[in-house]
Short mmCIF file of C-alpha atoms in Angstrom, two decimals:
data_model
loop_
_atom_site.label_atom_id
_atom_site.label_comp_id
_atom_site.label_asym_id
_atom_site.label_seq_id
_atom_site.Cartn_x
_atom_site.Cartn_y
_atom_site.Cartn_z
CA UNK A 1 73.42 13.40 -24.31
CA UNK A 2 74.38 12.10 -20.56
CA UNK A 3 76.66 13.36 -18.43
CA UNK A 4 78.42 11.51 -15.30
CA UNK A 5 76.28 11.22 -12.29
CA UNK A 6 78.96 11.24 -9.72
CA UNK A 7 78.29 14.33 -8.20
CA UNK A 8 74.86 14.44 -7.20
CA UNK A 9 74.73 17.11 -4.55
CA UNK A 10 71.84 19.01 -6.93
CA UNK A 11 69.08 20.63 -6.71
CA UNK A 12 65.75 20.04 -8.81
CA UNK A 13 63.72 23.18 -9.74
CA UNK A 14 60.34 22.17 -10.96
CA UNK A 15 58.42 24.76 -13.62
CA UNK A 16 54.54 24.62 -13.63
CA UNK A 17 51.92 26.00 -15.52
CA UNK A 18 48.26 26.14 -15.15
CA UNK A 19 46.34 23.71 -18.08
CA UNK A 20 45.61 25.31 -20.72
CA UNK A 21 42.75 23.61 -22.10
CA UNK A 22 41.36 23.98 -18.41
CA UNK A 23 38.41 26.65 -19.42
CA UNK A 24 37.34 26.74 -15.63
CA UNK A 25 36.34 23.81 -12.91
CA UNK A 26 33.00 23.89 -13.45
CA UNK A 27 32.77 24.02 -17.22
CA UNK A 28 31.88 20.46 -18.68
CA UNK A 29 33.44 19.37 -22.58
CA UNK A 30 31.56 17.40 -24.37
CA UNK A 31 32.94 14.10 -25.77
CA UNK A 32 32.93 10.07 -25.83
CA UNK A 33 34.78 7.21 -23.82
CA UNK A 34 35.00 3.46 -24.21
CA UNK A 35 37.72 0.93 -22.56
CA UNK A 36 40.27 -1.21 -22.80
CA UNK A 37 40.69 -4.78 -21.88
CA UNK A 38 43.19 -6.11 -19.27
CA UNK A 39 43.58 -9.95 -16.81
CA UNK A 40 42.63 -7.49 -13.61
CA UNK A 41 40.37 -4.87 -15.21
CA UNK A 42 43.09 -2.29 -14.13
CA UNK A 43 45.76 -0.06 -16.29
CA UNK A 44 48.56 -1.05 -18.05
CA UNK A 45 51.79 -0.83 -17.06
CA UNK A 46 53.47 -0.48 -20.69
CA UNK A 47 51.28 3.31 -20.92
CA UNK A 48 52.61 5.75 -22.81
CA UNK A 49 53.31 8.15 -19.84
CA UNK A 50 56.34 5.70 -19.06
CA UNK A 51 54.52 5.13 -15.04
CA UNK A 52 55.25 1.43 -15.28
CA UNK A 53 53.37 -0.28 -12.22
CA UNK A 54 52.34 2.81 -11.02
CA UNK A 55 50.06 3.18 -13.87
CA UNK A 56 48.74 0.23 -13.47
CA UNK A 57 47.54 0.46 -9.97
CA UNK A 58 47.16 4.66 -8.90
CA UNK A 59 43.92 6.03 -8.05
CA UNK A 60 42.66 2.23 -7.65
CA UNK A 61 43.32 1.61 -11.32
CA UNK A 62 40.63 4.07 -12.60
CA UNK A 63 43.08 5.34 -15.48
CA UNK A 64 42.63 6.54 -18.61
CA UNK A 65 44.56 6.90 -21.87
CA UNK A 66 43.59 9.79 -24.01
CA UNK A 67 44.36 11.52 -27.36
CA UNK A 68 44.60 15.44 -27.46
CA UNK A 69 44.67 16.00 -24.00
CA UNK A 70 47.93 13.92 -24.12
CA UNK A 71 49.39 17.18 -25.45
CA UNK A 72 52.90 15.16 -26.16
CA UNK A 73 53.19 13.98 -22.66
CA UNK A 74 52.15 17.24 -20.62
CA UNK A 75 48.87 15.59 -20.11
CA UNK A 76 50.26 12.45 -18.04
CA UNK A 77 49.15 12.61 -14.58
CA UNK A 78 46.76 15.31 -14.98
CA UNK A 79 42.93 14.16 -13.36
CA UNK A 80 39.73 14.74 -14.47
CA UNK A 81 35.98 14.12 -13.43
CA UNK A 82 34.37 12.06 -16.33
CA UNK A 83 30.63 11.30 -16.33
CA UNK A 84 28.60 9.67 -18.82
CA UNK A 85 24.66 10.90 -20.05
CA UNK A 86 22.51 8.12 -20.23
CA UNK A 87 20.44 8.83 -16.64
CA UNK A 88 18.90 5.35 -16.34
CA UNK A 89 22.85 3.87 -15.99
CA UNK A 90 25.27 5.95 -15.54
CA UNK A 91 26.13 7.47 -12.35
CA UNK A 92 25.16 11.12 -11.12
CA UNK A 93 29.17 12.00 -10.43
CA UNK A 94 30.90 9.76 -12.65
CA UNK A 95 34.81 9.07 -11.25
CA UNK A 96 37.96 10.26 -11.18
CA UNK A 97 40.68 9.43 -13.82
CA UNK A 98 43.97 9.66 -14.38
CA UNK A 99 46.05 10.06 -17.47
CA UNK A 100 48.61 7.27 -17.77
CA UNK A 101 48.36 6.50 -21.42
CA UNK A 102 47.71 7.71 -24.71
CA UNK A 103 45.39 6.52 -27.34
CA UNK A 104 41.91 6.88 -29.31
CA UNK A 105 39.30 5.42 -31.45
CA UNK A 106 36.21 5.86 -32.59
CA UNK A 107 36.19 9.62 -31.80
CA UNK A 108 36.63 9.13 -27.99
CA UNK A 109 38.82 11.71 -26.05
CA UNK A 110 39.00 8.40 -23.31
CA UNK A 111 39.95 5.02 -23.34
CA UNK A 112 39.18 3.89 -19.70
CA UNK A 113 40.27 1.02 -17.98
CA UNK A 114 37.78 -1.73 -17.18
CA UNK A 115 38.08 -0.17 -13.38
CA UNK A 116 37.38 3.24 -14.64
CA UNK A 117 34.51 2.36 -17.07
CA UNK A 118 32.91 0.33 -14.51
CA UNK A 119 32.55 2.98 -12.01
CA UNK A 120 30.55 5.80 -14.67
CA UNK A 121 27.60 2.45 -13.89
CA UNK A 122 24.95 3.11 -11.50
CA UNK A 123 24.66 0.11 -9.51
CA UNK A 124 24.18 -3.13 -10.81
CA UNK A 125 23.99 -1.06 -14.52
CA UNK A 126 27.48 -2.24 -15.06
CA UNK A 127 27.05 -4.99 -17.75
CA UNK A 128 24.43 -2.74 -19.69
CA UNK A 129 26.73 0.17 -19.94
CA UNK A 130 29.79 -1.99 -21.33
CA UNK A 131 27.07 -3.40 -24.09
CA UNK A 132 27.44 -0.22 -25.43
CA UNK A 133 31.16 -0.33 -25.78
CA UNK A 134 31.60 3.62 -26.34
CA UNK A 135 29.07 6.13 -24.38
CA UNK A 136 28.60 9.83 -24.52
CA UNK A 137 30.38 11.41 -21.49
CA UNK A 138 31.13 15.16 -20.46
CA UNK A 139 34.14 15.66 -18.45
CA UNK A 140 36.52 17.98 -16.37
CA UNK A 141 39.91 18.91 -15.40
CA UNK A 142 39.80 18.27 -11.40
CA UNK A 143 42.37 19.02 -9.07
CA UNK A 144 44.84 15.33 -8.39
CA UNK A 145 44.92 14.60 -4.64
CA UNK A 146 47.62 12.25 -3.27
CA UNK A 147 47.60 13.11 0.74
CA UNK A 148 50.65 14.12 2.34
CA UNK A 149 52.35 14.36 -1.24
CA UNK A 150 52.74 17.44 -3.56
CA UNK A 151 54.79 15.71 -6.08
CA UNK A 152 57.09 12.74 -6.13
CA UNK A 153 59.90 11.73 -8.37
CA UNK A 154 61.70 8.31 -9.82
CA UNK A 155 64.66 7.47 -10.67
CA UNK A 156 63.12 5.44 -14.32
CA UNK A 157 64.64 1.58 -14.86
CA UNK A 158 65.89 3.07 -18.05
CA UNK A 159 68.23 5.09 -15.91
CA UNK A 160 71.94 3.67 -16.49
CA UNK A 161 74.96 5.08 -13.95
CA UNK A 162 76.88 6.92 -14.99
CA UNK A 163 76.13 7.88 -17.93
CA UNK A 164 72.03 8.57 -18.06
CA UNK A 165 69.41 9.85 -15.58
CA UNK A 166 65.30 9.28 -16.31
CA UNK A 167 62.92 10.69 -13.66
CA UNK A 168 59.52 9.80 -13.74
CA UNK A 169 56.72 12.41 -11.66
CA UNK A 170 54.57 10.84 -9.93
CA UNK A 171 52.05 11.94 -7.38
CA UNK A 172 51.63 15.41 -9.19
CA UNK A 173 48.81 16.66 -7.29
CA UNK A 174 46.64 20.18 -7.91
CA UNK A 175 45.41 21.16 -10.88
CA UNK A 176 48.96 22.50 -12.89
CA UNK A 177 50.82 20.91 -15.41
CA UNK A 178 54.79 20.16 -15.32
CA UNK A 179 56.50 22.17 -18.14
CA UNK A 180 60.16 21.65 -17.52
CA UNK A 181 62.33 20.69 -14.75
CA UNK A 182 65.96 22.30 -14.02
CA UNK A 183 68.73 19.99 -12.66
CA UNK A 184 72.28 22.12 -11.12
CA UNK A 185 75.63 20.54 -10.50
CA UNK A 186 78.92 21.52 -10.76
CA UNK A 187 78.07 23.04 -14.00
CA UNK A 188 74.33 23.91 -15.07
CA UNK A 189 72.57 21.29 -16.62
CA UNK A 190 68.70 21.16 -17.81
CA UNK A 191 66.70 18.73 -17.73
CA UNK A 192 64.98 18.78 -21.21
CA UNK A 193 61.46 16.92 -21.34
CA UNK A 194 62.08 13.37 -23.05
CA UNK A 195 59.32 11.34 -24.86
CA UNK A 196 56.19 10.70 -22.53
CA UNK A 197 56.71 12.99 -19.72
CA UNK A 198 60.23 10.67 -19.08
CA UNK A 199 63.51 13.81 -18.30
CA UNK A 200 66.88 13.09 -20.19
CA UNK A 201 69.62 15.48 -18.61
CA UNK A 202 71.33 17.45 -21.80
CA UNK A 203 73.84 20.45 -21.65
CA UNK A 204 72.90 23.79 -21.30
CA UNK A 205 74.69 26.22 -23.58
#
């Protein structure tokens, strides 16, 4: 349930733990990837993750959506290093994605964006590798670097005064995933995780 937001003098406590599934940052999993398309080649702003334009356009649109590591909305945000294994196109380092979606198919762990896919391409391999449509990839949990921010938070357009407040995390940078966030008042209140990393404020007993 809401409660009244007219007494925001509060103070946000935010709980993080280190990935799980992140085995160490040099160890490589195994998988496939294959992309979406979109008018701009960039991400969508209807993901999953609830980022709206943000996740359309962060990290120069080279976003993902993904299926287990989505872990019900702990993966959004997280980064990792995705390269594909076909030497004569794809490129030595790959790129950097971010989780703002979730989704699979055809036993991929990533759906890229057009942006995304394009850059696993050596150059001017681009057009072969999307012939393939899905390619063999390893990839890696990397640390997310936003300079001069740790983390940044916003108020969601879902948000309705004063009855309901929806915070959205973005810039989450480093390598640890956000678990639960505490919100104080007058009285304690936590702020329980809502569908797609999106924060409803409930009542604490």
């Amino acid at each position: 349930m809401g409660f009244p937001l007219s007494h925001y003098c509060c103070f946000l406590c935010v709980i993080v733990l280190l990935p799980v599934l992140c085995k160490c940052e040099d160890t490589f999993t195994y998988s496939r990837a294959t992309y979406y398309g979109s008018s701009d080649g960039l991400g969508t702003p209807t993901g999953a993750c609830g980022f709206g334009e943000y996740g359309r356009n962060v990290n120069g649109g080279n976003v993902g959506a993904v299926s287990r590591l989505y872990r019900d909305g702990t993966g959004c945000g997280a980064c990792y290093q995705v390269r594909c294994k076909m030497t004569n196109l794809c490129a030595d380092d790959g790129t950097k994605v971010v989780v703002t979606d979730h989704g699979g198919g055809d036993d991929t762990d990533f759906i890229l964006s057009q942006r995304g896919f394009s850059m696993l391409a050596r150059p001017n391999k681009t057009a072969d590798l999307f012939a393939y449509g899905a390619v063999g990839v390893e990839y890696r949990r990397v640390p997310c670097q936003y300079p001069g921010s740790n983390i940044f938070f916003k108020v969601h357009e879902n948000s309705r005064f004063p009855d309901y407040l929806s915070l959205v995390m973005l810039y989450q940078a480093g390598l640890s995933d956000i678990t639960a966030v505490d919100i104080w008042q007058e009285d304690s209140q936590v702020m329980e995780e809502h569908e797609e990393e999106l924060w409803r404020s409930v009542g604490h007993a």
